[in-house]
Amino acid sequence: MTASMAGYSCHTTPSRLQGRMKAPGPCLVSPSLSKRRKFRLGAGAHPLQASMAPLRQCLMPVAAFVMAMHLHAGACSAAEVLIGTPRVIDGDTLEVAGTRVRLFGIDAPEKKQACLDGRGESYLCGQAATSALREVIGDAPVACTVKTKDMYRRSVAVCTVVRPGERPLDLNAWLVEEGHAVAYRRYSKDFVPAELRAQEAKRGIWAGRFELPEGWRHKETMPQWFQ
């Protein structure tokens, strides 16, 4: 697939678009619609031009989806892009097109991790982050631009949700902005401003008290006698 923008040309091989990209609906060309279209184009219009018009209208949202993905990913990068309807694993991990994806630059509480809310009551903040991510995605497809691989061979990526008629939503930034994850400063400072805004507004985990996910994981894997 080739996407052109502002004099640049981006090429993406078919093997990289392994995901199932959902189109807004079936592209069916009705004979009656083709006739109406031909009438509007005039008696001299070529029959093929008239019959292709509804198909072009149907494919426009798909083209917009791919273009929005390139715009948000920084246009012409050589990065791998995974597209598909994801399965949410936890607050910062997805499975897209059969590939495990770790969201870049952020760290969400683990599923078994507990935090204290604004009233001092304990709740499973890791499960809350997972539910929030699942809800914001819904049944929409995502586009994940892979930056690297981690030690577990997962693809580390920035993922966006793109719906027809809406601006792309950066899932990494959204999770931090809503207080469902923290900026993973060891790997990136990109999401520090979003974290500061969430902290100031006391959203999500910032409404109460919590342990940084990395510290919590370290304690969980540490031998009992060493703690």
Coordinates of C-alpha atoms in Angstrom, one line a residue:
M1 CA 0.0 0.0 0.0
T2 CA 1.3 3.5 -0.8
A3 CA 0.2 6.7 0.9
S4 CA 1.3 10.1 -0.4
M5 CA 1.3 13.3 1.5
A6 CA 2.9 16.7 0.9
G7 CA 5.4 15.4 -1.7
Y8 CA 6.4 12.3 0.4
S9 CA 5.6 8.7 -0.5
C10 CA 5.2 6.1 2.3
H11 CA 5.2 2.4 1.3
T12 CA 3.8 -0.3 3.6
T13 CA 4.2 -3.9 2.6
P14 CA 1.1 -6.1 2.7
S15 CA 2.7 -8.3 5.4
R16 CA 2.7 -5.4 7.8
L17 CA -1.0 -4.8 7.4
Q18 CA -1.8 -8.1 8.8
G19 CA -4.7 -6.8 10.9
R20 CA -8.3 -6.9 10.1
M21 CA -9.2 -3.3 9.2
K22 CA -12.9 -2.8 9.6
A23 CA -14.6 -0.8 6.9
P24 CA -17.6 1.3 7.8
G25 CA -19.9 -1.1 6.0
P26 CA -20.2 -3.4 2.9
C27 CA -19.4 -1.8 -0.4
L28 CA -22.5 -2.7 -2.4
V29 CA -23.2 -1.0 -5.7
S30 CA -26.9 -0.9 -6.4
P31 CA -27.9 -1.0 -10.1
S32 CA -30.6 1.6 -9.4
L33 CA -28.1 3.9 -7.6
S34 CA -25.7 3.5 -10.6
K35 CA -28.5 4.6 -12.9
R36 CA -29.3 7.6 -10.7
R37 CA -25.6 8.6 -10.6
K38 CA -25.3 8.3 -14.3
F39 CA -28.3 10.6 -14.8
R40 CA -26.7 13.2 -12.6
L41 CA -23.4 12.9 -14.4
G42 CA -25.2 13.5 -17.7
A43 CA -26.1 11.4 -20.7
G44 CA -22.6 11.6 -22.0
A45 CA -21.0 10.1 -18.8
H46 CA -19.0 6.9 -19.2
P47 CA -20.9 3.9 -17.7
L48 CA -17.8 2.8 -15.7
Q49 CA -17.5 6.3 -14.2
A50 CA -21.1 6.2 -13.1
S51 CA -20.9 2.7 -11.6
M52 CA -17.7 3.4 -9.7
A53 CA -19.0 6.5 -7.9
P54 CA -20.8 4.7 -5.1
L55 CA -17.7 2.5 -4.6
R56 CA -15.5 5.5 -4.2
Q57 CA -17.8 6.9 -1.6
C58 CA -17.7 3.7 0.3
L59 CA -13.9 3.5 0.3
M60 CA -13.4 7.1 1.4
P61 CA -13.6 6.4 5.2
V62 CA -11.0 3.6 4.8
A63 CA -8.6 5.9 3.0
A64 CA -9.2 8.5 5.7
F65 CA -8.4 5.9 8.4
V66 CA -5.1 5.0 6.8
M67 CA -4.2 8.7 6.2
A68 CA -5.0 9.6 9.8
M69 CA -2.8 6.8 11.0
H70 CA 0.1 8.1 8.9
L71 CA -0.4 11.6 10.1
H72 CA -0.4 10.6 13.7
A73 CA 2.5 8.3 13.4
G74 CA 4.7 10.9 11.9
A75 CA 3.9 10.3 8.2
C76 CA 6.7 8.7 6.3
S77 CA 8.5 6.5 8.9
A78 CA 9.8 3.1 8.2
A79 CA 8.2 1.7 11.4
E80 CA 6.0 -1.3 11.3
V81 CA 2.3 -0.5 11.7
L82 CA -0.2 -3.1 13.1
I83 CA -3.8 -2.5 12.4
G84 CA -6.8 -4.4 13.8
T85 CA -9.5 -4.8 16.4
P86 CA -7.4 -5.3 19.6
R87 CA -7.8 -7.6 22.5
V88 CA -7.1 -5.8 25.8
I89 CA -4.7 -7.8 28.0
D90 CA -4.2 -5.2 30.8
G91 CA -3.9 -1.5 31.3
D92 CA -0.9 -1.0 29.0
T93 CA -0.9 -4.2 26.8
L94 CA -2.9 -5.1 23.7
E95 CA -3.0 -7.9 21.2
V96 CA -3.3 -6.6 17.7
A97 CA -3.3 -8.8 14.6
G98 CA -2.0 -11.7 16.6
T99 CA 0.9 -9.6 18.0
R100 CA 1.4 -8.7 21.7
V101 CA 1.8 -4.9 21.9
R102 CA 3.2 -3.0 24.9
L103 CA 2.2 0.7 25.0
F104 CA 5.3 2.8 24.7
G105 CA 6.4 5.3 27.3
I106 CA 3.7 4.5 29.9
D107 CA 3.2 2.2 32.8
A108 CA -0.2 1.1 34.2
P109 CA -0.8 -0.6 37.5
E110 CA -0.8 -4.4 37.3
K111 CA -4.0 -6.4 37.4
K112 CA -3.5 -7.5 41.0
Q113 CA -2.2 -4.2 42.2
A114 CA -4.3 -2.3 44.7
C115 CA -4.4 1.5 45.3
L116 CA -6.2 3.8 47.8
D117 CA -8.9 6.1 46.4
G118 CA -9.7 9.6 47.7
R119 CA -11.5 8.2 50.7
G120 CA -8.7 6.0 51.7
E121 CA -10.4 2.8 50.5
S122 CA -8.6 0.1 48.7
Y123 CA -9.5 -0.8 45.1
L124 CA -7.9 -2.8 42.3
C125 CA -6.5 0.1 40.3
G126 CA -4.9 -2.3 37.7
Q127 CA -8.3 -3.8 36.9
A128 CA -9.7 -0.3 36.7
A129 CA -7.0 0.7 34.1
T130 CA -7.8 -2.4 32.1
S131 CA -11.5 -1.7 32.1
A132 CA -10.9 2.0 31.1
L133 CA -8.8 0.9 28.2
R134 CA -11.3 -1.6 27.0
E135 CA -14.1 0.9 27.2
V136 CA -12.4 3.7 25.4
I137 CA -11.5 1.4 22.5
G138 CA -14.9 -0.3 22.3
D139 CA -15.1 -2.3 19.0
A140 CA -13.0 0.2 17.0
P141 CA -9.8 -0.7 15.2
V142 CA -6.5 0.6 16.4
A143 CA -3.3 1.5 14.5
C144 CA -0.1 0.8 16.4
T145 CA 3.2 2.2 15.2
V146 CA 6.0 0.0 16.5
K147 CA 9.0 1.7 17.9
T148 CA 11.0 -1.3 19.2
K149 CA 10.9 -4.7 20.9
D150 CA 11.2 -5.2 24.6
M151 CA 13.0 -8.0 26.5
Y152 CA 9.9 -10.2 26.2
R153 CA 9.9 -9.8 22.4
R154 CA 6.7 -7.7 22.6
S155 CA 6.2 -4.9 20.1
V156 CA 6.5 -1.5 21.9
A157 CA 4.2 0.9 20.2
V158 CA 2.1 4.1 20.2
C159 CA -1.4 3.1 19.4
T160 CA -4.3 5.3 18.2
V161 CA -8.0 4.7 17.8
V162 CA -9.5 6.1 14.6
R163 CA -13.2 6.3 14.1
P164 CA -14.9 7.9 11.0
G165 CA -15.5 11.5 11.5
E166 CA -13.4 11.7 14.7
R167 CA -9.8 12.8 15.4
P168 CA -7.3 10.0 16.2
L169 CA -7.1 9.3 19.9
D170 CA -3.6 8.5 21.2
L171 CA -4.2 5.7 23.7
N172 CA -0.9 6.1 25.4
A173 CA -1.5 9.8 26.2
W174 CA -5.1 9.2 27.1
L175 CA -4.3 6.6 29.7
V176 CA -1.8 8.9 31.4
E177 CA -4.1 12.0 31.1
E178 CA -6.9 10.2 32.7
G179 CA -4.8 8.9 35.6
H180 CA -4.9 5.2 34.6
A181 CA -1.1 5.1 34.0
V182 CA 2.1 7.0 34.7
A183 CA 4.7 8.3 32.4
Y184 CA 7.5 5.6 32.2
R185 CA 10.3 8.1 32.4
R186 CA 13.0 5.5 32.1
Y187 CA 12.0 5.0 28.5
S188 CA 10.4 8.3 27.5
K189 CA 9.6 11.8 28.7
D190 CA 6.8 12.2 26.1
F191 CA 4.0 11.7 28.5
V192 CA 5.3 13.7 31.5
P193 CA 3.1 16.7 30.7
A194 CA 0.0 14.6 30.6
E195 CA 0.9 13.0 33.9
L196 CA 1.4 16.4 35.5
R197 CA -2.1 17.5 34.3
A198 CA -3.6 14.3 35.7
Q199 CA -1.9 14.8 39.0
E200 CA -3.0 18.4 39.3
A201 CA -6.6 17.4 38.5
K202 CA -6.5 14.4 40.8
R203 CA -7.7 12.0 38.2
G204 CA -7.6 8.3 38.5
I205 CA -4.8 7.0 40.7
W206 CA -3.9 10.6 41.6
A207 CA -7.1 11.0 43.6
G208 CA -5.6 8.9 46.3
R209 CA -2.3 7.0 47.0
F210 CA -0.6 4.3 45.0
E211 CA 2.8 2.7 44.5
L212 CA 4.5 3.1 41.1
P213 CA 3.8 0.0 39.0
E214 CA 7.5 -0.7 38.5
G215 CA 8.1 -0.7 42.3
W216 CA 5.1 -2.9 42.9
R217 CA 6.3 -5.5 40.3
H218 CA 9.8 -5.5 41.9
K219 CA 8.4 -6.3 45.3
E220 CA 6.1 -9.0 43.9
T221 CA 9.0 -10.8 42.3
M222 CA 11.4 -10.4 45.2
P223 CA 11.9 -13.5 47.4
Q224 CA 9.9 -13.3 50.6
W225 CA 13.0 -13.6 52.8
F226 CA 14.6 -10.6 51.0
Q227 CA 11.7 -8.2 51.7

